CSV table of C-alpha atoms and ligand atoms in Angstrom, one decimal:
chain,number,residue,atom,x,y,z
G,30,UNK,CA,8.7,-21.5,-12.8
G,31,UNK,CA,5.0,-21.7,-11.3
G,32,UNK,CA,1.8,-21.8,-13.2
G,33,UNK,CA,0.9,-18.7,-11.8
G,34,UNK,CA,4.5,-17.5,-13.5
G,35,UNK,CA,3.7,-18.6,-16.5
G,36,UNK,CA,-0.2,-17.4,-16.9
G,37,UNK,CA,1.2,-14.0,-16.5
G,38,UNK,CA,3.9,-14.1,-19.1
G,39,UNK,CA,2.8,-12.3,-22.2
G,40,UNK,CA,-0.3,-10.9,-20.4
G,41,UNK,CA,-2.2,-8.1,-22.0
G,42,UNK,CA,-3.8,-5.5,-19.8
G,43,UNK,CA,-6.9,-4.1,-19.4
G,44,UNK,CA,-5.7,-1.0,-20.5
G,45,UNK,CA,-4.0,-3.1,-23.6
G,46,UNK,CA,-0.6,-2.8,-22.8
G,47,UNK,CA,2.1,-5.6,-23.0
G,48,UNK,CA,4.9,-6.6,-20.2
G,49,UNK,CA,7.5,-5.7,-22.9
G,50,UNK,CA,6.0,-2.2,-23.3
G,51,UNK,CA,5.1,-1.2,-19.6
G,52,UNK,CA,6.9,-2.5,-17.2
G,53,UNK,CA,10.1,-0.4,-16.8
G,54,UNK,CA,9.1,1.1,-14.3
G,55,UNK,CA,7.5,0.0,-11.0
G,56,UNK,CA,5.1,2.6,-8.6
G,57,UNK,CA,4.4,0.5,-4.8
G,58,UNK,CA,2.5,2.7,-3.0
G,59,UNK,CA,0.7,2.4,0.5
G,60,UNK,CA,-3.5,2.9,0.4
G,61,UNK,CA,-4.6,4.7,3.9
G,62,UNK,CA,-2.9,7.9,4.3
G,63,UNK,CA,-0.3,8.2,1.6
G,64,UNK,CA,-3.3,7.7,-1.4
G,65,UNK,CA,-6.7,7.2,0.4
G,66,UNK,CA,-8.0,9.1,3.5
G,67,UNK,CA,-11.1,8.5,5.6
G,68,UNK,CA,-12.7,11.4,6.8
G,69,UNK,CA,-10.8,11.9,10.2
G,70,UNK,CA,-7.4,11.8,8.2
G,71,UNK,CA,-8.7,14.4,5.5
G,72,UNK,CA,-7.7,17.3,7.0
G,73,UNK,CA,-9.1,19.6,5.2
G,74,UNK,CA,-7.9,23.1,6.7
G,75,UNK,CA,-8.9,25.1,4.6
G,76,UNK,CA,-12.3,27.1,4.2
G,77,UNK,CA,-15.2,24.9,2.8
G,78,UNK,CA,-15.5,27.0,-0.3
G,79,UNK,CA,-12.2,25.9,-1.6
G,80,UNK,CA,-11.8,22.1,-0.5
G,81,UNK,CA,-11.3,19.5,-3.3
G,82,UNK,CA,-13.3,17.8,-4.9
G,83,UNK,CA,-13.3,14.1,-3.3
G,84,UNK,CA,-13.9,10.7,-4.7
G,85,UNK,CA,-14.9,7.9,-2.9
G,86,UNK,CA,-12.9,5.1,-3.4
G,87,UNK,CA,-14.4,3.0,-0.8
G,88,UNK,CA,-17.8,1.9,0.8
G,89,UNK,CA,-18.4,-0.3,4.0
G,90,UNK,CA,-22.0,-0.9,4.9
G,91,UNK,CA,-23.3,1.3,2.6
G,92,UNK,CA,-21.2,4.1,3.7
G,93,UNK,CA,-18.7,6.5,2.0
G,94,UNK,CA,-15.2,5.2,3.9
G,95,UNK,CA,-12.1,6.5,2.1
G,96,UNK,CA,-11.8,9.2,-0.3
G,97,UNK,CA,-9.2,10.8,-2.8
G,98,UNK,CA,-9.2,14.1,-4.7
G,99,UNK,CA,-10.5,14.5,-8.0
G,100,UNK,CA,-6.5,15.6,-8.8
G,101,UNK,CA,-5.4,12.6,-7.0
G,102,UNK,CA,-7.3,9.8,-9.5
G,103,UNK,CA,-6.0,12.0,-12.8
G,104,UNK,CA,-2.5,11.7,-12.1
G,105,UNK,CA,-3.2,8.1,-10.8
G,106,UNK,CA,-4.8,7.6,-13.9
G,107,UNK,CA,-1.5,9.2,-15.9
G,108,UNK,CA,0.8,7.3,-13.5
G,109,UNK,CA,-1.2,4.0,-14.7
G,110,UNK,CA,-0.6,4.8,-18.5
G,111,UNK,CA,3.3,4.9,-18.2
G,112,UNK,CA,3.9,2.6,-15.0
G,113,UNK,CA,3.2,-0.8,-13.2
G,114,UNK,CA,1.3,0.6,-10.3
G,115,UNK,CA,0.9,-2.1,-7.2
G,116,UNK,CA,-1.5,-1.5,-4.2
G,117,UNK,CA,1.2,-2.4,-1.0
G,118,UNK,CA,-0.7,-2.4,1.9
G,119,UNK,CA,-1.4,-3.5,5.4
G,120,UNK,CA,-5.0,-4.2,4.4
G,121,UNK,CA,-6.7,-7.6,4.3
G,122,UNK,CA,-7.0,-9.1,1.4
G,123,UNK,CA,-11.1,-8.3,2.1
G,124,UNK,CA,-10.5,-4.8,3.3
G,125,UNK,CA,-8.5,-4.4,-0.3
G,126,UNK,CA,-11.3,-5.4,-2.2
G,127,UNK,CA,-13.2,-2.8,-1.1
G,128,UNK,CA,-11.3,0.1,-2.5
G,129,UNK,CA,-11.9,0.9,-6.0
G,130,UNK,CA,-9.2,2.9,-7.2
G,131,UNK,CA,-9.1,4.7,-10.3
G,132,UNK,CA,-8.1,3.3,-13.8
G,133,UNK,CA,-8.0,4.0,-17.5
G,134,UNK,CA,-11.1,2.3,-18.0
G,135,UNK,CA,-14.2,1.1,-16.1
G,136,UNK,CA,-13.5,-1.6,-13.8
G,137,UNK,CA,-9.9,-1.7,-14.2
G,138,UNK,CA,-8.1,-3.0,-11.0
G,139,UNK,CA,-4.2,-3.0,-10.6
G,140,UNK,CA,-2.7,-6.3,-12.2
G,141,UNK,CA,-0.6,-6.7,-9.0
G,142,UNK,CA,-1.5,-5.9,-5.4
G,143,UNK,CA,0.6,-6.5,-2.0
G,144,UNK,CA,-2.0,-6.8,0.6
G,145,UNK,CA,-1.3,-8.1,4.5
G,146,UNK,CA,1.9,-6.0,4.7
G,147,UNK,CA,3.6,-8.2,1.9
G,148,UNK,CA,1.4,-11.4,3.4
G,149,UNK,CA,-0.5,-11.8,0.1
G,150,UNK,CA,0.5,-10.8,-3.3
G,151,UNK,CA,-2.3,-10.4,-5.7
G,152,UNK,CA,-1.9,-11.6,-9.0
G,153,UNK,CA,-5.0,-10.4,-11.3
G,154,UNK,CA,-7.0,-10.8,-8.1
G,155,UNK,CA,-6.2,-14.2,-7.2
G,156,UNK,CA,-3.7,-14.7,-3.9
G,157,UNK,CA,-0.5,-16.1,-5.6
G,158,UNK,CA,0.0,-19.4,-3.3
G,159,UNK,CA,4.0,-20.0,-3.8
G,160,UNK,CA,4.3,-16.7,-2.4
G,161,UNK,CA,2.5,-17.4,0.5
G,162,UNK,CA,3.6,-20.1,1.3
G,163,UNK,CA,7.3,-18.9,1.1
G,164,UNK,CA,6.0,-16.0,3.3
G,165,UNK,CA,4.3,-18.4,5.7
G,166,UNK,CA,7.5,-20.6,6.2
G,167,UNK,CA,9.4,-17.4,6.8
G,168,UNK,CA,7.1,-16.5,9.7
G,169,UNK,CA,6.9,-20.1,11.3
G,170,UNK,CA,11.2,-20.3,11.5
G,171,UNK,CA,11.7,-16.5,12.7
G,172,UNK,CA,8.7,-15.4,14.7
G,173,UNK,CA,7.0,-16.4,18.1
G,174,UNK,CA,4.2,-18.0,17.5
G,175,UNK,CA,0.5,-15.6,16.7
G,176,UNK,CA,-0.9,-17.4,19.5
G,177,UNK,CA,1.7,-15.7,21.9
G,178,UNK,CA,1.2,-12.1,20.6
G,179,UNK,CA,-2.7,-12.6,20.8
G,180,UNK,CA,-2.3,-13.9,24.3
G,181,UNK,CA,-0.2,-10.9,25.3
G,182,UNK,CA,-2.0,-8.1,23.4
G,183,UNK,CA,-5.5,-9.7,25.5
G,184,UNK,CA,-3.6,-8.8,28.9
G,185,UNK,CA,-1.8,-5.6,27.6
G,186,UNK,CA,-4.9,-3.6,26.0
G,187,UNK,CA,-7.0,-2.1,28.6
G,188,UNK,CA,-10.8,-2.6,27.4
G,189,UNK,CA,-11.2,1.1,28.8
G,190,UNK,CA,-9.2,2.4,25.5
G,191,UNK,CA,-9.9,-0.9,23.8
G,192,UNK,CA,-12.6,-0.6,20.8
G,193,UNK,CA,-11.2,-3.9,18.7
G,194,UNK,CA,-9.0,-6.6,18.8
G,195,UNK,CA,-8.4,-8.5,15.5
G,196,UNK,CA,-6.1,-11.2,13.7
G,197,UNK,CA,-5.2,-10.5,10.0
G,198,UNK,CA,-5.0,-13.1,7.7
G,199,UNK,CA,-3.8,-15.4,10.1
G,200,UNK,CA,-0.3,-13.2,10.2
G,201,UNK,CA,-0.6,-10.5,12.6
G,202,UNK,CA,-2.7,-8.6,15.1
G,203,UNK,CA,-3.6,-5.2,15.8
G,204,UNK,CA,-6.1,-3.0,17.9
G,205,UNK,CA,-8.6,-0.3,17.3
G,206,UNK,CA,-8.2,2.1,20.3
G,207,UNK,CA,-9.3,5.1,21.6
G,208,UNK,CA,-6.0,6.7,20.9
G,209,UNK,CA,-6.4,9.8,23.5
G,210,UNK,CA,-6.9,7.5,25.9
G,211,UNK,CA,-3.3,5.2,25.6
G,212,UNK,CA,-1.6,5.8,28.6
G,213,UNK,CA,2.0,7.5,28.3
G,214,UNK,CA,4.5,4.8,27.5
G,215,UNK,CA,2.1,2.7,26.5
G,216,UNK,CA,3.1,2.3,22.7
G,217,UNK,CA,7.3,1.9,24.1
G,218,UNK,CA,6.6,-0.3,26.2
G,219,UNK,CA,4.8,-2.4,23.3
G,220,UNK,CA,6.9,-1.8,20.9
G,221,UNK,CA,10.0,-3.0,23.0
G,222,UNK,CA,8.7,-6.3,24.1
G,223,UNK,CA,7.3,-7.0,21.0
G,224,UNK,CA,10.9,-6.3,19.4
G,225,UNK,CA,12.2,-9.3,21.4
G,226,UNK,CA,9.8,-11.8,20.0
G,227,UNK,CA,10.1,-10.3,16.3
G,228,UNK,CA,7.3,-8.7,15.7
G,229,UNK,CA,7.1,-4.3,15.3
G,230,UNK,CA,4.8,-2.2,16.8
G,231,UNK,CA,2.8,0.7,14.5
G,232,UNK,CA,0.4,3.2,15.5
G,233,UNK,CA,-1.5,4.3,13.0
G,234,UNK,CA,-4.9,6.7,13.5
G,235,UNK,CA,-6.6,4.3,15.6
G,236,UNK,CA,-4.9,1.4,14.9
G,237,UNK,CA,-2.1,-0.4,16.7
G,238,UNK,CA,-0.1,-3.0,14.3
G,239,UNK,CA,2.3,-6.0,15.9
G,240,UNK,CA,3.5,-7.5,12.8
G,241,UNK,CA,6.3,-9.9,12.5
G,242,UNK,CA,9.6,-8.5,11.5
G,243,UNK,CA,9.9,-10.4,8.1
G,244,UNK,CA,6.7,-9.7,7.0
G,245,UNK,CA,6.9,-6.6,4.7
G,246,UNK,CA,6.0,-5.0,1.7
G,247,UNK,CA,9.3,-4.5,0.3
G,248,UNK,CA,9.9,-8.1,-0.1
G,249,UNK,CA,6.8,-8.5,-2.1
G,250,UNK,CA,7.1,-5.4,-4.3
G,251,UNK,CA,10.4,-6.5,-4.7
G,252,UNK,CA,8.8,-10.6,-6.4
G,253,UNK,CA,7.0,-8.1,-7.9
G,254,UNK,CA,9.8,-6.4,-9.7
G,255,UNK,CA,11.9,-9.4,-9.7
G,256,UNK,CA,8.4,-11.1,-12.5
G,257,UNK,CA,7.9,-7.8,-14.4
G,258,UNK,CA,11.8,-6.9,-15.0
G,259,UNK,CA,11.2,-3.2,-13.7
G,260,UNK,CA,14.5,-0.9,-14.1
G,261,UNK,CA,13.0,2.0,-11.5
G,262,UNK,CA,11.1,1.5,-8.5
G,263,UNK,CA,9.2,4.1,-6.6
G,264,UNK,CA,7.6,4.2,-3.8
G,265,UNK,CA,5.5,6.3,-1.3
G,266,UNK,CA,4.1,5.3,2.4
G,267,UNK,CA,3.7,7.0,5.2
G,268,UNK,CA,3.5,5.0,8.6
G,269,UNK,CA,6.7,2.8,9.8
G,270,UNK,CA,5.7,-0.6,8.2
G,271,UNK,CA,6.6,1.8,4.8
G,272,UNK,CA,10.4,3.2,6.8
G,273,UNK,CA,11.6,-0.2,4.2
G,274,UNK,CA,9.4,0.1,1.3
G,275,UNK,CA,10.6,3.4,0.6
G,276,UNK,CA,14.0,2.4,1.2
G,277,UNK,CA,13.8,-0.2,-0.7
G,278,UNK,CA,12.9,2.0,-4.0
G,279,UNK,CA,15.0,4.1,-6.3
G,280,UNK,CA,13.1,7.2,-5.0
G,281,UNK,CA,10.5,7.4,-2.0
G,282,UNK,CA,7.8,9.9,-0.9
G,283,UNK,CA,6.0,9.9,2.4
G,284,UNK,CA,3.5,12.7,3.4
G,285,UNK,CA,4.0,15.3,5.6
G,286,UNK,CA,1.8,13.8,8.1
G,287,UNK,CA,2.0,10.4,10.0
G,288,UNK,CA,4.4,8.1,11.8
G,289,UNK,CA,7.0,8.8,9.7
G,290,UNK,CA,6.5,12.5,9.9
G,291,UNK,CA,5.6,12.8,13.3
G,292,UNK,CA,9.3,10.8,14.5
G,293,UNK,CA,10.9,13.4,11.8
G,294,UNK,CA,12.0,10.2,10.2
G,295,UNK,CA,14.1,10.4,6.7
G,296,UNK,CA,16.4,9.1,4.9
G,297,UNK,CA,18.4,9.7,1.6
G,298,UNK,CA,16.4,8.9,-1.4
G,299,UNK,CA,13.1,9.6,0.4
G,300,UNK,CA,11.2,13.1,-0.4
G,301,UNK,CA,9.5,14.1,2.6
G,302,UNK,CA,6.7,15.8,1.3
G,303,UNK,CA,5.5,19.0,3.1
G,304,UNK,CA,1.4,18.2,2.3
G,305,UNK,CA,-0.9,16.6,4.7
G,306,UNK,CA,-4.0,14.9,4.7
G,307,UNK,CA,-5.9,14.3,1.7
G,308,UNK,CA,-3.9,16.8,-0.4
G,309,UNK,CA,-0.5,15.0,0.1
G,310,UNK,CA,-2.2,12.2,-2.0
G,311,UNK,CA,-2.3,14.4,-5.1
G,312,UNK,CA,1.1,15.5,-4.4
G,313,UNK,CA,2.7,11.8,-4.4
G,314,UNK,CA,1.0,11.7,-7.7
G,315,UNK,CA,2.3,14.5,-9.1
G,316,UNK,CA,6.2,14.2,-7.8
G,317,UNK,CA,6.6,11.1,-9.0
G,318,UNK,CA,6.2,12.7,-13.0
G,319,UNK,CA,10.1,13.6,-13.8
G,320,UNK,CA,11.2,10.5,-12.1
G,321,UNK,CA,10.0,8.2,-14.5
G,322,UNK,CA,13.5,8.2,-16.8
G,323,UNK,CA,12.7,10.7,-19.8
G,324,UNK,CA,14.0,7.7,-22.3
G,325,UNK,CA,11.8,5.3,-20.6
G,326,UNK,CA,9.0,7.3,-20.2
G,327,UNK,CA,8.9,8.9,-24.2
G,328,UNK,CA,9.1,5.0,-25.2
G,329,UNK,CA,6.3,4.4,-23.2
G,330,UNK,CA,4.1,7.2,-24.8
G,331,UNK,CA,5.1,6.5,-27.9
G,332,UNK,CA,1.9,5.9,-29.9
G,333,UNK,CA,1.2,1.9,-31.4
G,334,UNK,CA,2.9,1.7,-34.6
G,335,UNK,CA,0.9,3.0,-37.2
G,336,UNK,CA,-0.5,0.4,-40.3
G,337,UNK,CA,1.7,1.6,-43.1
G,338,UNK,CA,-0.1,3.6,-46.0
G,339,UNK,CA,-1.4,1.8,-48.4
G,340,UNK,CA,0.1,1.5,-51.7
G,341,UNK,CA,-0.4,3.7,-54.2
G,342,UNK,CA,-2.9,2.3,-56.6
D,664,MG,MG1,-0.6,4.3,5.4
């Protein structure tokens, strides 16, 4: 057992719960259009007098960057209270950090977090470094080499179309691109060599993911449940790196917009959701209510025992 094991055993909250008490059951959910929305993934249809109430949950250079509704952080907030709730995203570690999601009390952050698509797990913060390193050799023995994607995605993305190219975390690369302007075929063609040097393709908003095949958020929610002893696990995504996550899970939920959505993709276990946009966050958080197991669930709202009376004098 690590030292990092161990300095989580018998941990106490911020919220003041114990493992014994809490940890039944396990919520993974995806950050960027399953829970949090910038303001081109919104889409708020409806007329301006009746749009929800937003929270910003994020700020980059001084700027308002992603946003949930007010309904969305009470039920996250409720979901909290009775579950593990772990962060599993494709994020940087860095581009996690900026999201402040909300919690039971001020400045409460999620004990766990899967950042880098399952590259990092978070442990109170702090990148767990067995994991990593497990994750790392797992890369080096069934992936071509970063290097070669790099090199490839430099001659493949047209700088007409091409805003960004970035490496992430050292693990895998992806583009900001002017998605209009992606020539037909484009993605396939991608997506199919990339297949034969293990690595996936994901387009999601503006962003186009090659990630190698072992690296996914399952596998790390899954350490996750392995240290915490959960007996459920849900789950909710919605681009293709989440097609496993939710698989993965007891029961799945994936908004009625994005990759997923778009390819018509589902699978038994997985709710396909019929909101989009920002108000498919609030939904996630409300489905998920009844699935927590009604035994599991009532002990976990049970109040702390009480001191007994006093004796009668
Ligand atoms: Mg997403």
């Amino acid at each position: 057992m690590s030292e990092r094991t161990d300095h989580h055993l018998g941990h106490t909250g911020q919220t003041g719960r114990t493992d014994e008490g809490s940890a039944r059951v396990l919520v993974g959910s995806d950050l960027d259009r399953t829970l949090i929305y910038s303001p081109r993934a919104l889409a708020l249809d409806m007329a301006d007098e009746l749009a929800p109430r937003l929270l910003a949950v994020e700020v980059q250079h001084g700027k308002p960057l992603s946003f949930m509704t007010e309904r969305c952080a009470e039920l996250l907030v409720q979901l909290i209270e009775v579950a593990e709730f772990v962060p599993v995203t494709t994020r940087t570690r860095a581009q996690y950090q900026r999201v402040h999601l909300p919690g039971p009390v001020p400045g409460w952050s999620p004990r766990y977090a899967v950042c880098a698509n399952g590259g990092h797990l978070l442990v109170d913060g702090v990148t767990d470094q067995d994991w990593h390193a497990r994750v790392q050799q797992l890369l080096a023995d069934n992936c071509a080499p970063l290097d070669q994607i790099v090199h490839h995605l430099a001659l493949a993305a047209d700088p007409e179309w091409t805003l960004k190219r970035r490496v992430a975390e050292d693990l895998f690369a992806y583009l900001v691109v002017e998605r209009e302007l992606l020539p037909p075929g484009w993605t396939e063609e991608l997506t199919g060599w990339a297949d034969g040097h293990g690595y996936n393709v994901s387009l999601q908003g503006r962003k186009v993911y090659l990630v190698p095949q072992p690296l996914t958020k399952s596998a790390a929610l899954a350490e996750v449940e392995r240290r915490i002893g959960a007996s459920t696990v849900l789950s909710a995504g919605d681009s293709l790196l989440d097609a496993e996550l939710l698989l993965a899970a007891d029961q799945g939920f994936r908004p009625g917009h994005g990759e997923l959505a778009d390819s018509g993709w589902t699978a038994p276990g997985v709710v396909a959701l019929r909101e989009t946009g920002v108000a498919a966050g609030g939904e996630v958080g409300r489905r998920r209510g009844p699935l927590v197991p009604p035994a599991g669930l009532a002990q976990l709202q049970q109040p702390p025992p009480q001191q007994p009376p006093p004796p009668p004098p």
